[in-house]
Coordinates of N, CA and C in Angstrom, one line a residue:
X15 N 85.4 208.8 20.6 CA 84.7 209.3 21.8 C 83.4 210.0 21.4
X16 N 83.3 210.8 20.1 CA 82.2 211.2 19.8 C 81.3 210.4 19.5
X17 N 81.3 209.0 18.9 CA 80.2 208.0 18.2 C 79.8 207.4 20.0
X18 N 80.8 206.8 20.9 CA 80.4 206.6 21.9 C 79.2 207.3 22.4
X19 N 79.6 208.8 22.8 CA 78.6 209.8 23.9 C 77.5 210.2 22.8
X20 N 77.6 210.0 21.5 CA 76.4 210.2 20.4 C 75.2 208.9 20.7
X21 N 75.9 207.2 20.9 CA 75.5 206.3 21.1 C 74.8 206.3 22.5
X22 N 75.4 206.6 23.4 CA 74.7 206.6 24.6 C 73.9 207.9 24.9
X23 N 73.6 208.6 24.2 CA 72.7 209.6 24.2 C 71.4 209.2 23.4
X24 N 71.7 208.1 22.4 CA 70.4 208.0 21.9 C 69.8 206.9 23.0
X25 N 70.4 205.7 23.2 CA 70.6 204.8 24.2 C 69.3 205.4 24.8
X26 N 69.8 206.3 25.5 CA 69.2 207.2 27.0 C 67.6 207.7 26.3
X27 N 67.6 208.5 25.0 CA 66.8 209.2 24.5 C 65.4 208.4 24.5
X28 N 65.7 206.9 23.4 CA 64.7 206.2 23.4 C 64.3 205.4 24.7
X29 N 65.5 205.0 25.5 CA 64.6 204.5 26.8 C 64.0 205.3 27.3
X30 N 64.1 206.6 27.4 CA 62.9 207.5 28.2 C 62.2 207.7 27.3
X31 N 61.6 207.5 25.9 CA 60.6 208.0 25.5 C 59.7 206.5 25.6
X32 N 60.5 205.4 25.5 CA 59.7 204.6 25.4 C 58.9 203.8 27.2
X33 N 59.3 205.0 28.0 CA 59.2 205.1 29.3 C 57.6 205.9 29.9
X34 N 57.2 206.6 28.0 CA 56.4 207.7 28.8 C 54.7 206.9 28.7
X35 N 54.1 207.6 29.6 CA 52.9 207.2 29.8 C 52.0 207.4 28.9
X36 N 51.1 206.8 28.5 CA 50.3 206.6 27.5 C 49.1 207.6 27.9
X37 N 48.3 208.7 27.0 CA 47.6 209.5 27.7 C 46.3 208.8 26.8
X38 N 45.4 208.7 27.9 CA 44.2 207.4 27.6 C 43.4 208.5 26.7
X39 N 43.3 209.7 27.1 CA 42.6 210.8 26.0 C 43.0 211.0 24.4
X40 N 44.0 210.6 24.4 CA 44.5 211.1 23.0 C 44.9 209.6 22.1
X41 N 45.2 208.8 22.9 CA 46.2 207.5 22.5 C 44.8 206.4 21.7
X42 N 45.3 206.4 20.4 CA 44.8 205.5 19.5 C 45.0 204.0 20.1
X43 N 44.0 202.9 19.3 CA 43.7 201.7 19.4 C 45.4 201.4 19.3
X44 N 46.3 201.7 18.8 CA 47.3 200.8 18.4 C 48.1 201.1 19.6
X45 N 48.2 202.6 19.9 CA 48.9 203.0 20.8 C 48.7 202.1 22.4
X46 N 47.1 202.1 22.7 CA 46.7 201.4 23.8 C 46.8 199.8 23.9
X47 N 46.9 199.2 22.8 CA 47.6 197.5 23.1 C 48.9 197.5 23.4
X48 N 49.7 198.4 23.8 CA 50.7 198.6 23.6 C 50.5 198.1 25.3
X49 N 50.0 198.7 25.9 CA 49.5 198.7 27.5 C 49.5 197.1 27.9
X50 N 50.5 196.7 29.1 CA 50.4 194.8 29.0 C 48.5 194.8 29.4
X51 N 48.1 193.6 29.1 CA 46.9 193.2 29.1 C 45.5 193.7 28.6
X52 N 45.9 194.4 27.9 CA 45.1 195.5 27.0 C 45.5 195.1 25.1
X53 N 44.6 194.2 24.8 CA 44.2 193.8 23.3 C 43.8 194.3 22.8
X54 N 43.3 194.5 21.6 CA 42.6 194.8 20.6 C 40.9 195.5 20.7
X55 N 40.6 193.9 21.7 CA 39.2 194.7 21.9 C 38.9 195.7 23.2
X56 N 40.2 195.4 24.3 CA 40.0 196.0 25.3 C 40.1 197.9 24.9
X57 N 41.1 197.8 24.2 CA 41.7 199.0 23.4 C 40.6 200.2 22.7
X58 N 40.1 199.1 21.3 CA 38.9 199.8 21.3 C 38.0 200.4 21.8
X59 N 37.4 199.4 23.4 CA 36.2 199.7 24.2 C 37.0 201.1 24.6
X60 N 38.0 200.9 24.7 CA 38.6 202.3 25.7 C 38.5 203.5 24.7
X61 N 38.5 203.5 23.4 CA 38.0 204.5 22.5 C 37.1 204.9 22.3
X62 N 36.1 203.3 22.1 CA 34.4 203.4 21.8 C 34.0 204.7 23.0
X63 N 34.9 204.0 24.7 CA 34.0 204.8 25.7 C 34.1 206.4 25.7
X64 N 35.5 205.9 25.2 CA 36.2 207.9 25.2 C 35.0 208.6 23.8
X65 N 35.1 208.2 22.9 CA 33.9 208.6 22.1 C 32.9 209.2 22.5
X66 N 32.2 207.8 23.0 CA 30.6 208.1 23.4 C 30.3 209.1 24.9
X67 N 31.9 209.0 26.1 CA 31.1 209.8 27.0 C 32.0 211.0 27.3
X68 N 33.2 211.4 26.3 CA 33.9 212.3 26.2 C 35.2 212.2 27.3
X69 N 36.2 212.9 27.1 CA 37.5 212.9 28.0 C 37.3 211.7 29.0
X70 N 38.4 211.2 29.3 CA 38.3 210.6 31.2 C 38.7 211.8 31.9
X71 N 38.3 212.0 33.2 CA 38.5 213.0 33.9 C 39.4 212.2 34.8
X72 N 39.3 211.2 35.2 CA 40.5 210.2 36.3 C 40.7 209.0 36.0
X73 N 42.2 208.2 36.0 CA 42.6 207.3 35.7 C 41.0 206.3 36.2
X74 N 40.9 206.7 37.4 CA 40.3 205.5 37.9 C 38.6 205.7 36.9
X75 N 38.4 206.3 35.9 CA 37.3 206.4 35.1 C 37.3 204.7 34.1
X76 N 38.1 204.5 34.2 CA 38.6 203.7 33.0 C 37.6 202.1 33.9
X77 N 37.4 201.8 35.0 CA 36.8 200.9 35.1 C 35.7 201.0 34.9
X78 N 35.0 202.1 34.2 CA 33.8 202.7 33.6 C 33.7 201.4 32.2
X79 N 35.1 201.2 31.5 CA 34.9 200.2 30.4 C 35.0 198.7 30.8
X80 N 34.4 198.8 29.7 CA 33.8 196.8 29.8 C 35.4 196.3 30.1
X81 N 35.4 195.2 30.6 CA 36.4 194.2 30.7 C 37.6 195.2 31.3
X82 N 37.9 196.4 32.1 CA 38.6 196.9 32.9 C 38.2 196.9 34.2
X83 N 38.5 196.0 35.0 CA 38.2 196.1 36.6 C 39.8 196.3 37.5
X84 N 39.2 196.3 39.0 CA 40.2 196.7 40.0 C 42.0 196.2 39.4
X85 N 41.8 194.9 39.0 CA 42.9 194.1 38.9 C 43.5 195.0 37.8
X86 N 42.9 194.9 36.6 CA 43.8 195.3 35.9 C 43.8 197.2 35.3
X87 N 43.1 197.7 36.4 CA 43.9 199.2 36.3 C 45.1 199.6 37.2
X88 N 44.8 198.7 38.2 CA 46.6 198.5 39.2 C 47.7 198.2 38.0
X89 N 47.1 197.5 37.0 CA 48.4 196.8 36.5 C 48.9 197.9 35.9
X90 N 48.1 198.7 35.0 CA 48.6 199.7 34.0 C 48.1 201.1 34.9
X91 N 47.9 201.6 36.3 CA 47.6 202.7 37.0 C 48.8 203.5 36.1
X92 N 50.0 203.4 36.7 CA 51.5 204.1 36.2 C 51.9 203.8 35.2
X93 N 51.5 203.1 33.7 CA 51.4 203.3 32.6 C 50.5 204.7 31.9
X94 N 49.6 205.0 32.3 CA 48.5 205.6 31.7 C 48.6 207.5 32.7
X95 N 48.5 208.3 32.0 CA 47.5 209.9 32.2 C 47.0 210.1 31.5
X96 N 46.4 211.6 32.5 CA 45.3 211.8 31.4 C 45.6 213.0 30.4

């Protein structure tokens, strides 16, 4: 009974962590491909931008970077904080 409620505790643990939102301020190139439709280079730009013009202040900042438009910040809106 113990290894069961041990097993479904971790079960539980990693599905919620791997549930949480990706904070576009802190979250590295590797972390941000992780995002569906978000590659390598999209990822980057989203660092280069965070770099060069500091914090995002609102999700919706992100169509500030190249190759992020209306379509695909709907897709990852409730993936992502800040």
């Amino acid at each position: 009974m113990k290894k069961l409620l041990l097993t479904l505790f971790m079960l539980f643990f990693f599905a919620a962590s791997s549930l949480a939102a990706v904070n576009i301020n802190t979250a590295d190139v590797k972390t941000l491909e992780g995002l569906p439709g978000i590659g390598a280079a999209k990822a980057q730009a989203i660092v280069d931008y965070r770099t060069e013009h500091g914090n995002f202040k609102s999700i919706d900042d992100l169509k500030n970077v190249k190759g992020i438009g209306d379509k695909m910040l709907e897709q990852i809106r409730t993936l992502v904080e800040l």
